[in-house]
């Protein structure tokens, strides 16, 4: 089965000024396309050929894991944003965040800190377990918390390609701005509301 890069539900310039159209062009248009092309090349004629992407991620390692996971991670990342942002967490998810982290603001700070302090390339994830408990984790390179049995619900990309054109070395500033475009309705649906 050949994987394709889904069309984004917004224009590449719609996330400005938080993420520029040029960054979306390169990050989603070129980096993500390369991961998908590599993934398709690596599964062709192999036992992974007919597997859903999530299963490939769970069962592979090495270059196939890296490309499969990166292909999935970027779709998950780019499909959590909304034009002009989408407010703040609400409902059950907001309650759980406040229970575990003290306040929405404290949660955001802790999440940003996890992203800013990750050495090298990777991701900062918010995931839930089967009981709805939340976890902030760092993933190196392509690492995805699905591999540890958690269900991802929000992710920030801290690879330099995610922010260097717009923020140069200012990773922490980039992370703090991403809240302006996170669509919390989508995160709540992912959480199971
Ligand atoms: Mn990326």
PDB file of C-alpha atoms and ligand atoms in Angstrom:
ATOM      1  CA  UNK A   1       0.000   0.000   0.000  1.00  0.00           C
ATOM      2  CA  UNK A   2       1.302   3.439  -0.872  1.00  0.00           C
ATOM      3  CA  UNK A   3       0.994   6.177   1.730  1.00  0.00           C
ATOM      4  CA  UNK A   4       0.243   9.719   0.625  1.00  0.00           C
ATOM      5  CA  UNK A   5       0.559  13.110   2.280  1.00  0.00           C
ATOM      6  CA  UNK A   6      -2.902  14.363   3.267  1.00  0.00           C
ATOM      7  CA  UNK A   7      -3.875  17.860   2.158  1.00  0.00           C
ATOM      8  CA  UNK A   8      -3.968  20.313   5.085  1.00  0.00           C
ATOM      9  CA  UNK A   9      -7.357  21.769   6.070  1.00  0.00           C
ATOM     10  CA  UNK A  10      -5.909  25.325   5.866  1.00  0.00           C
ATOM     11  CA  UNK A  11      -3.695  27.374   3.534  1.00  0.00           C
ATOM     12  CA  UNK A  12       0.070  27.320   4.174  1.00  0.00           C
ATOM     13  CA  UNK A  13      -0.047  31.008   5.135  1.00  0.00           C
ATOM     14  CA  UNK A  14      -2.930  30.599   7.610  1.00  0.00           C
ATOM     15  CA  UNK A  15      -0.673  29.839  10.598  1.00  0.00           C
ATOM     16  CA  UNK A  16       1.232  33.143  10.285  1.00  0.00           C
ATOM     17  CA  UNK A  17       2.755  34.833  12.177  1.00  0.00           C
ATOM     18  CA  UNK A  18       3.318  31.823  14.466  1.00  0.00           C
ATOM     19  CA  UNK A  19       4.525  29.548  11.634  1.00  0.00           C
ATOM     20  CA  UNK A  20       5.342  31.174   8.276  1.00  0.00           C
ATOM     21  CA  UNK A  21       4.066  29.908   4.933  1.00  0.00           C
ATOM     22  CA  UNK A  22       7.692  29.197   3.973  1.00  0.00           C
ATOM     23  CA  UNK A  23       8.145  26.934   6.985  1.00  0.00           C
ATOM     24  CA  UNK A  24       4.918  25.058   6.193  1.00  0.00           C
ATOM     25  CA  UNK A  25       6.070  24.752   2.544  1.00  0.00           C
ATOM     26  CA  UNK A  26       9.384  23.172   3.585  1.00  0.00           C
ATOM     27  CA  UNK A  27       8.323  21.345   6.736  1.00  0.00           C
ATOM     28  CA  UNK A  28       5.102  19.753   5.526  1.00  0.00           C
ATOM     29  CA  UNK A  29       5.703  20.030   1.786  1.00  0.00           C
ATOM     30  CA  UNK A  30       9.297  18.763   1.613  1.00  0.00           C
ATOM     31  CA  UNK A  31      10.440  17.176   4.901  1.00  0.00           C
ATOM     32  CA  UNK A  32       7.174  15.283   5.413  1.00  0.00           C
ATOM     33  CA  UNK A  33       7.061  14.241   1.756  1.00  0.00           C
ATOM     34  CA  UNK A  34      10.588  12.825   2.069  1.00  0.00           C
ATOM     35  CA  UNK A  35       9.603  10.718   5.123  1.00  0.00           C
ATOM     36  CA  UNK A  36       6.569   9.378   3.218  1.00  0.00           C
ATOM     37  CA  UNK A  37       8.644   8.636   0.094  1.00  0.00           C
ATOM     38  CA  UNK A  38      11.239   6.787   2.195  1.00  0.00           C
ATOM     39  CA  UNK A  39       8.494   4.881   4.018  1.00  0.00           C
ATOM     40  CA  UNK A  40       6.925   3.774   0.718  1.00  0.00           C
ATOM     41  CA  UNK A  41      10.303   2.717  -0.652  1.00  0.00           C
ATOM     42  CA  UNK A  42      11.178   0.716   2.505  1.00  0.00           C
ATOM     43  CA  UNK A  43       7.877  -1.214   2.772  1.00  0.00           C
ATOM     44  CA  UNK A  44       7.599  -2.105  -0.921  1.00  0.00           C
ATOM     45  CA  UNK A  45       7.554  -5.886  -1.312  1.00  0.00           C
ATOM     46  CA  UNK A  46       8.123  -6.432   2.445  1.00  0.00           C
ATOM     47  CA  UNK A  47       5.931  -7.918   5.203  1.00  0.00           C
ATOM     48  CA  UNK A  48       4.949  -4.326   6.109  1.00  0.00           C
ATOM     49  CA  UNK A  49       3.440  -3.612   2.696  1.00  0.00           C
ATOM     50  CA  UNK A  50      -0.231  -3.966   3.713  1.00  0.00           C
ATOM     51  CA  UNK A  51      -0.031  -2.791   7.328  1.00  0.00           C
ATOM     52  CA  UNK A  52      -1.668   0.333   8.684  1.00  0.00           C
ATOM     53  CA  UNK A  53       0.893   3.014   9.557  1.00  0.00           C
ATOM     54  CA  UNK A  54       0.377   2.644  13.345  1.00  0.00           C
ATOM     55  CA  UNK A  55       1.145  -1.075  13.140  1.00  0.00           C
ATOM     56  CA  UNK A  56       4.306  -0.450  11.113  1.00  0.00           C
ATOM     57  CA  UNK A  57       5.437   1.973  13.835  1.00  0.00           C
ATOM     58  CA  UNK A  58       4.793  -0.620  16.570  1.00  0.00           C
ATOM     59  CA  UNK A  59       6.516  -3.481  14.727  1.00  0.00           C
ATOM     60  CA  UNK A  60       9.496  -1.896  12.984  1.00  0.00           C
ATOM     61  CA  UNK A  61      12.864  -0.501  13.994  1.00  0.00           C
ATOM     62  CA  UNK A  62      15.816   1.267  12.375  1.00  0.00           C
ATOM     63  CA  UNK A  63      15.259   3.333   9.220  1.00  0.00           C
ATOM     64  CA  UNK A  64      11.728   1.998   8.669  1.00  0.00           C
ATOM     65  CA  UNK A  65      10.668   2.945  12.214  1.00  0.00           C
ATOM     66  CA  UNK A  66      12.244   6.382  11.841  1.00  0.00           C
ATOM     67  CA  UNK A  67      10.508   7.183   8.557  1.00  0.00           C
ATOM     68  CA  UNK A  68       7.150   5.609   9.480  1.00  0.00           C
ATOM     69  CA  UNK A  69       7.058   7.398  12.808  1.00  0.00           C
ATOM     70  CA  UNK A  70       8.129  10.736  11.313  1.00  0.00           C
ATOM     71  CA  UNK A  71       5.451  10.357   8.597  1.00  0.00           C
ATOM     72  CA  UNK A  72       2.779   9.817  11.282  1.00  0.00           C
ATOM     73  CA  UNK A  73       4.126  12.438  13.718  1.00  0.00           C
ATOM     74  CA  UNK A  74       4.014  15.252  11.164  1.00  0.00           C
ATOM     75  CA  UNK A  75       0.436  14.505  10.124  1.00  0.00           C
ATOM     76  CA  UNK A  76      -0.515  14.487  13.813  1.00  0.00           C
ATOM     77  CA  UNK A  77       1.356  17.773  14.350  1.00  0.00           C
ATOM     78  CA  UNK A  78      -0.030  19.709  11.380  1.00  0.00           C
ATOM     79  CA  UNK A  79      -3.608  18.502  11.916  1.00  0.00           C
ATOM     80  CA  UNK A  80      -3.846  20.003  15.430  1.00  0.00           C
ATOM     81  CA  UNK A  81      -3.712  23.662  14.390  1.00  0.00           C
ATOM     82  CA  UNK A  82      -6.488  26.088  13.502  1.00  0.00           C
ATOM     83  CA  UNK A  83      -6.590  29.400  11.708  1.00  0.00           C
ATOM     84  CA  UNK A  84      -6.401  32.090  14.382  1.00  0.00           C
ATOM     85  CA  UNK A  85      -6.151  29.494  17.134  1.00  0.00           C
ATOM     86  CA  UNK A  86      -8.931  27.926  19.107  1.00  0.00           C
ATOM     87  CA  UNK A  87      -9.036  29.198  22.643  1.00  0.00           C
ATOM     88  CA  UNK A  88      -8.171  27.173  25.706  1.00  0.00           C
ATOM     89  CA  UNK A  89      -8.727  23.618  26.927  1.00  0.00           C
ATOM     90  CA  UNK A  90     -12.250  22.957  28.154  1.00  0.00           C
ATOM     91  CA  UNK A  91     -14.417  20.187  29.611  1.00  0.00           C
ATOM     92  CA  UNK A  92     -13.001  16.923  30.937  1.00  0.00           C
ATOM     93  CA  UNK A  93      -9.542  17.583  29.454  1.00  0.00           C
ATOM     94  CA  UNK A  94      -9.245  20.992  31.157  1.00  0.00           C
ATOM     95  CA  UNK A  95     -10.305  19.385  34.465  1.00  0.00           C
ATOM     96  CA  UNK A  96      -7.674  16.671  34.126  1.00  0.00           C
ATOM     97  CA  UNK A  97      -4.942  19.198  33.243  1.00  0.00           C
ATOM     98  CA  UNK A  98      -5.783  21.324  36.301  1.00  0.00           C
ATOM     99  CA  UNK A  99      -5.926  18.229  38.569  1.00  0.00           C
ATOM    100  CA  UNK A 100      -2.492  17.042  37.489  1.00  0.00           C
ATOM    101  CA  UNK A 101      -0.574  20.232  36.723  1.00  0.00           C
ATOM    102  CA  UNK A 102      -2.231  22.852  38.952  1.00  0.00           C
ATOM    103  CA  UNK A 103      -3.446  25.167  36.187  1.00  0.00           C
ATOM    104  CA  UNK A 104      -3.553  25.480  32.388  1.00  0.00           C
ATOM    105  CA  UNK A 105      -0.720  28.020  32.624  1.00  0.00           C
ATOM    106  CA  UNK A 106       1.440  25.670  34.723  1.00  0.00           C
ATOM    107  CA  UNK A 107       0.794  22.861  32.253  1.00  0.00           C
ATOM    108  CA  UNK A 108       1.823  25.023  29.297  1.00  0.00           C
ATOM    109  CA  UNK A 109       5.023  26.077  31.070  1.00  0.00           C
ATOM    110  CA  UNK A 110       5.921  22.503  31.910  1.00  0.00           C
ATOM    111  CA  UNK A 111       5.239  21.384  28.338  1.00  0.00           C
ATOM    112  CA  UNK A 112       7.330  24.209  26.870  1.00  0.00           C
ATOM    113  CA  UNK A 113      10.144  23.414  29.297  1.00  0.00           C
ATOM    114  CA  UNK A 114      10.151  19.752  28.237  1.00  0.00           C
ATOM    115  CA  UNK A 115      10.467  20.905  24.620  1.00  0.00           C
ATOM    116  CA  UNK A 116      13.108  23.537  25.295  1.00  0.00           C
ATOM    117  CA  UNK A 117      15.291  21.173  27.365  1.00  0.00           C
ATOM    118  CA  UNK A 118      15.314  18.254  24.935  1.00  0.00           C
ATOM    119  CA  UNK A 119      18.899  17.958  23.711  1.00  0.00           C
ATOM    120  CA  UNK A 120      19.077  17.623  19.924  1.00  0.00           C
ATOM    121  CA  UNK A 121      16.133  16.741  17.692  1.00  0.00           C
ATOM    122  CA  UNK A 122      12.809  15.342  18.789  1.00  0.00           C
ATOM    123  CA  UNK A 123       9.284  15.933  20.001  1.00  0.00           C
ATOM    124  CA  UNK A 124       7.454  16.864  23.174  1.00  0.00           C
ATOM    125  CA  UNK A 125       4.258  14.895  23.637  1.00  0.00           C
ATOM    126  CA  UNK A 126       1.099  15.054  25.719  1.00  0.00           C
ATOM    127  CA  UNK A 127      -0.443  11.588  25.915  1.00  0.00           C
ATOM    128  CA  UNK A 128      -3.107   9.770  27.892  1.00  0.00           C
ATOM    129  CA  UNK A 129      -3.267   6.254  29.313  1.00  0.00           C
ATOM    130  CA  UNK A 130      -6.369   4.039  29.351  1.00  0.00           C
ATOM    131  CA  UNK A 131      -7.630   5.764  32.553  1.00  0.00           C
ATOM    132  CA  UNK A 132      -7.264   9.248  31.076  1.00  0.00           C
ATOM    133  CA  UNK A 133      -4.186  10.177  33.103  1.00  0.00           C
ATOM    134  CA  UNK A 134      -1.956  12.620  31.214  1.00  0.00           C
ATOM    135  CA  UNK A 135       1.780  12.353  30.550  1.00  0.00           C
ATOM    136  CA  UNK A 136       4.262  14.918  29.215  1.00  0.00           C
ATOM    137  CA  UNK A 137       7.159  13.051  27.592  1.00  0.00           C
ATOM    138  CA  UNK A 138      10.157  13.885  25.432  1.00  0.00           C
ATOM    139  CA  UNK A 139      10.791  11.780  22.335  1.00  0.00           C
ATOM    140  CA  UNK A 140      14.217  11.697  20.729  1.00  0.00           C
ATOM    141  CA  UNK A 141      14.378  11.903  16.932  1.00  0.00           C
ATOM    142  CA  UNK A 142      11.268  10.038  15.700  1.00  0.00           C
ATOM    143  CA  UNK A 143      10.129   8.561  19.054  1.00  0.00           C
ATOM    144  CA  UNK A 144       6.383   8.311  19.539  1.00  0.00           C
ATOM    145  CA  UNK A 145       4.719   7.396  22.876  1.00  0.00           C
ATOM    146  CA  UNK A 146       2.496   4.827  21.111  1.00  0.00           C
ATOM    147  CA  UNK A 147       5.549   2.576  21.459  1.00  0.00           C
ATOM    148  CA  UNK A 148       5.095   2.759  25.271  1.00  0.00           C
ATOM    149  CA  UNK A 149       1.367   2.059  25.128  1.00  0.00           C
ATOM    150  CA  UNK A 150       0.239   5.678  25.531  1.00  0.00           C
ATOM    151  CA  UNK A 151      -2.237   7.508  23.282  1.00  0.00           C
ATOM    152  CA  UNK A 152      -0.784  10.805  21.950  1.00  0.00           C
ATOM    153  CA  UNK A 153      -3.108  13.819  22.007  1.00  0.00           C
ATOM    154  CA  UNK A 154      -0.826  16.855  21.405  1.00  0.00           C
ATOM    155  CA  UNK A 155       2.695  17.287  20.062  1.00  0.00           C
ATOM    156  CA  UNK A 156       5.245  20.055  19.464  1.00  0.00           C
ATOM    157  CA  UNK A 157       8.090  19.429  17.014  1.00  0.00           C
ATOM    158  CA  UNK A 158      11.456  20.566  18.334  1.00  0.00           C
ATOM    159  CA  UNK A 159      13.578  19.602  15.325  1.00  0.00           C
ATOM    160  CA  UNK A 160      15.336  22.737  14.061  1.00  0.00           C
ATOM    161  CA  UNK A 161      13.533  22.398  10.716  1.00  0.00           C
ATOM    162  CA  UNK A 162      10.291  23.205  12.578  1.00  0.00           C
ATOM    163  CA  UNK A 163      11.373  26.714  13.595  1.00  0.00           C
ATOM    164  CA  UNK A 164      14.769  27.778  12.253  1.00  0.00           C
ATOM    165  CA  UNK A 165      13.510  29.791   9.256  1.00  0.00           C
ATOM    166  CA  UNK A 166      11.200  31.831  11.504  1.00  0.00           C
ATOM    167  CA  UNK A 167      12.901  31.891  14.934  1.00  0.00           C
ATOM    168  CA  UNK A 168      16.529  30.853  14.207  1.00  0.00           C
ATOM    169  CA  UNK A 169      17.943  29.512  17.506  1.00  0.00           C
ATOM    170  CA  UNK A 170      15.027  30.743  19.644  1.00  0.00           C
ATOM    171  CA  UNK A 171      13.327  27.378  20.203  1.00  0.00           C
ATOM    172  CA  UNK A 172      11.702  28.362  23.517  1.00  0.00           C
ATOM    173  CA  UNK A 173      10.107  31.444  21.961  1.00  0.00           C
ATOM    174  CA  UNK A 174       8.740  29.350  19.092  1.00  0.00           C
ATOM    175  CA  UNK A 175       7.230  26.831  21.532  1.00  0.00           C
ATOM    176  CA  UNK A 176       5.553  29.564  23.589  1.00  0.00           C
ATOM    177  CA  UNK A 177       3.902  30.973  20.426  1.00  0.00           C
ATOM    178  CA  UNK A 178       2.458  27.635  19.280  1.00  0.00           C
ATOM    179  CA  UNK A 179      -0.345  27.867  21.862  1.00  0.00           C
ATOM    180  CA  UNK A 180      -1.852  30.648  19.708  1.00  0.00           C
ATOM    181  CA  UNK A 181      -2.696  28.151  16.952  1.00  0.00           C
ATOM    182  CA  UNK A 182      -3.452  24.930  18.863  1.00  0.00           C
ATOM    183  CA  UNK A 183      -7.048  23.854  18.225  1.00  0.00           C
ATOM    184  CA  UNK A 184      -8.172  22.595  21.649  1.00  0.00           C
ATOM    185  CA  UNK A 185     -11.373  21.172  20.166  1.00  0.00           C
ATOM    186  CA  UNK A 186      -9.217  18.694  18.225  1.00  0.00           C
ATOM    187  CA  UNK A 187      -7.115  17.887  21.311  1.00  0.00           C
ATOM    188  CA  UNK A 188     -10.314  17.233  23.313  1.00  0.00           C
ATOM    189  CA  UNK A 189     -11.579  14.851  20.613  1.00  0.00           C
ATOM    190  CA  UNK A 190      -8.237  13.034  20.685  1.00  0.00           C
ATOM    191  CA  UNK A 191      -8.549  12.824  24.482  1.00  0.00           C
ATOM    192  CA  UNK A 192     -11.902  11.111  24.025  1.00  0.00           C
ATOM    193  CA  UNK A 193     -14.527  13.781  24.632  1.00  0.00           C
TER     194      UNK A 193
HETATM  195 MN1  LIG B   1       9.435  18.109  11.757  1.00  0.00          MN
END
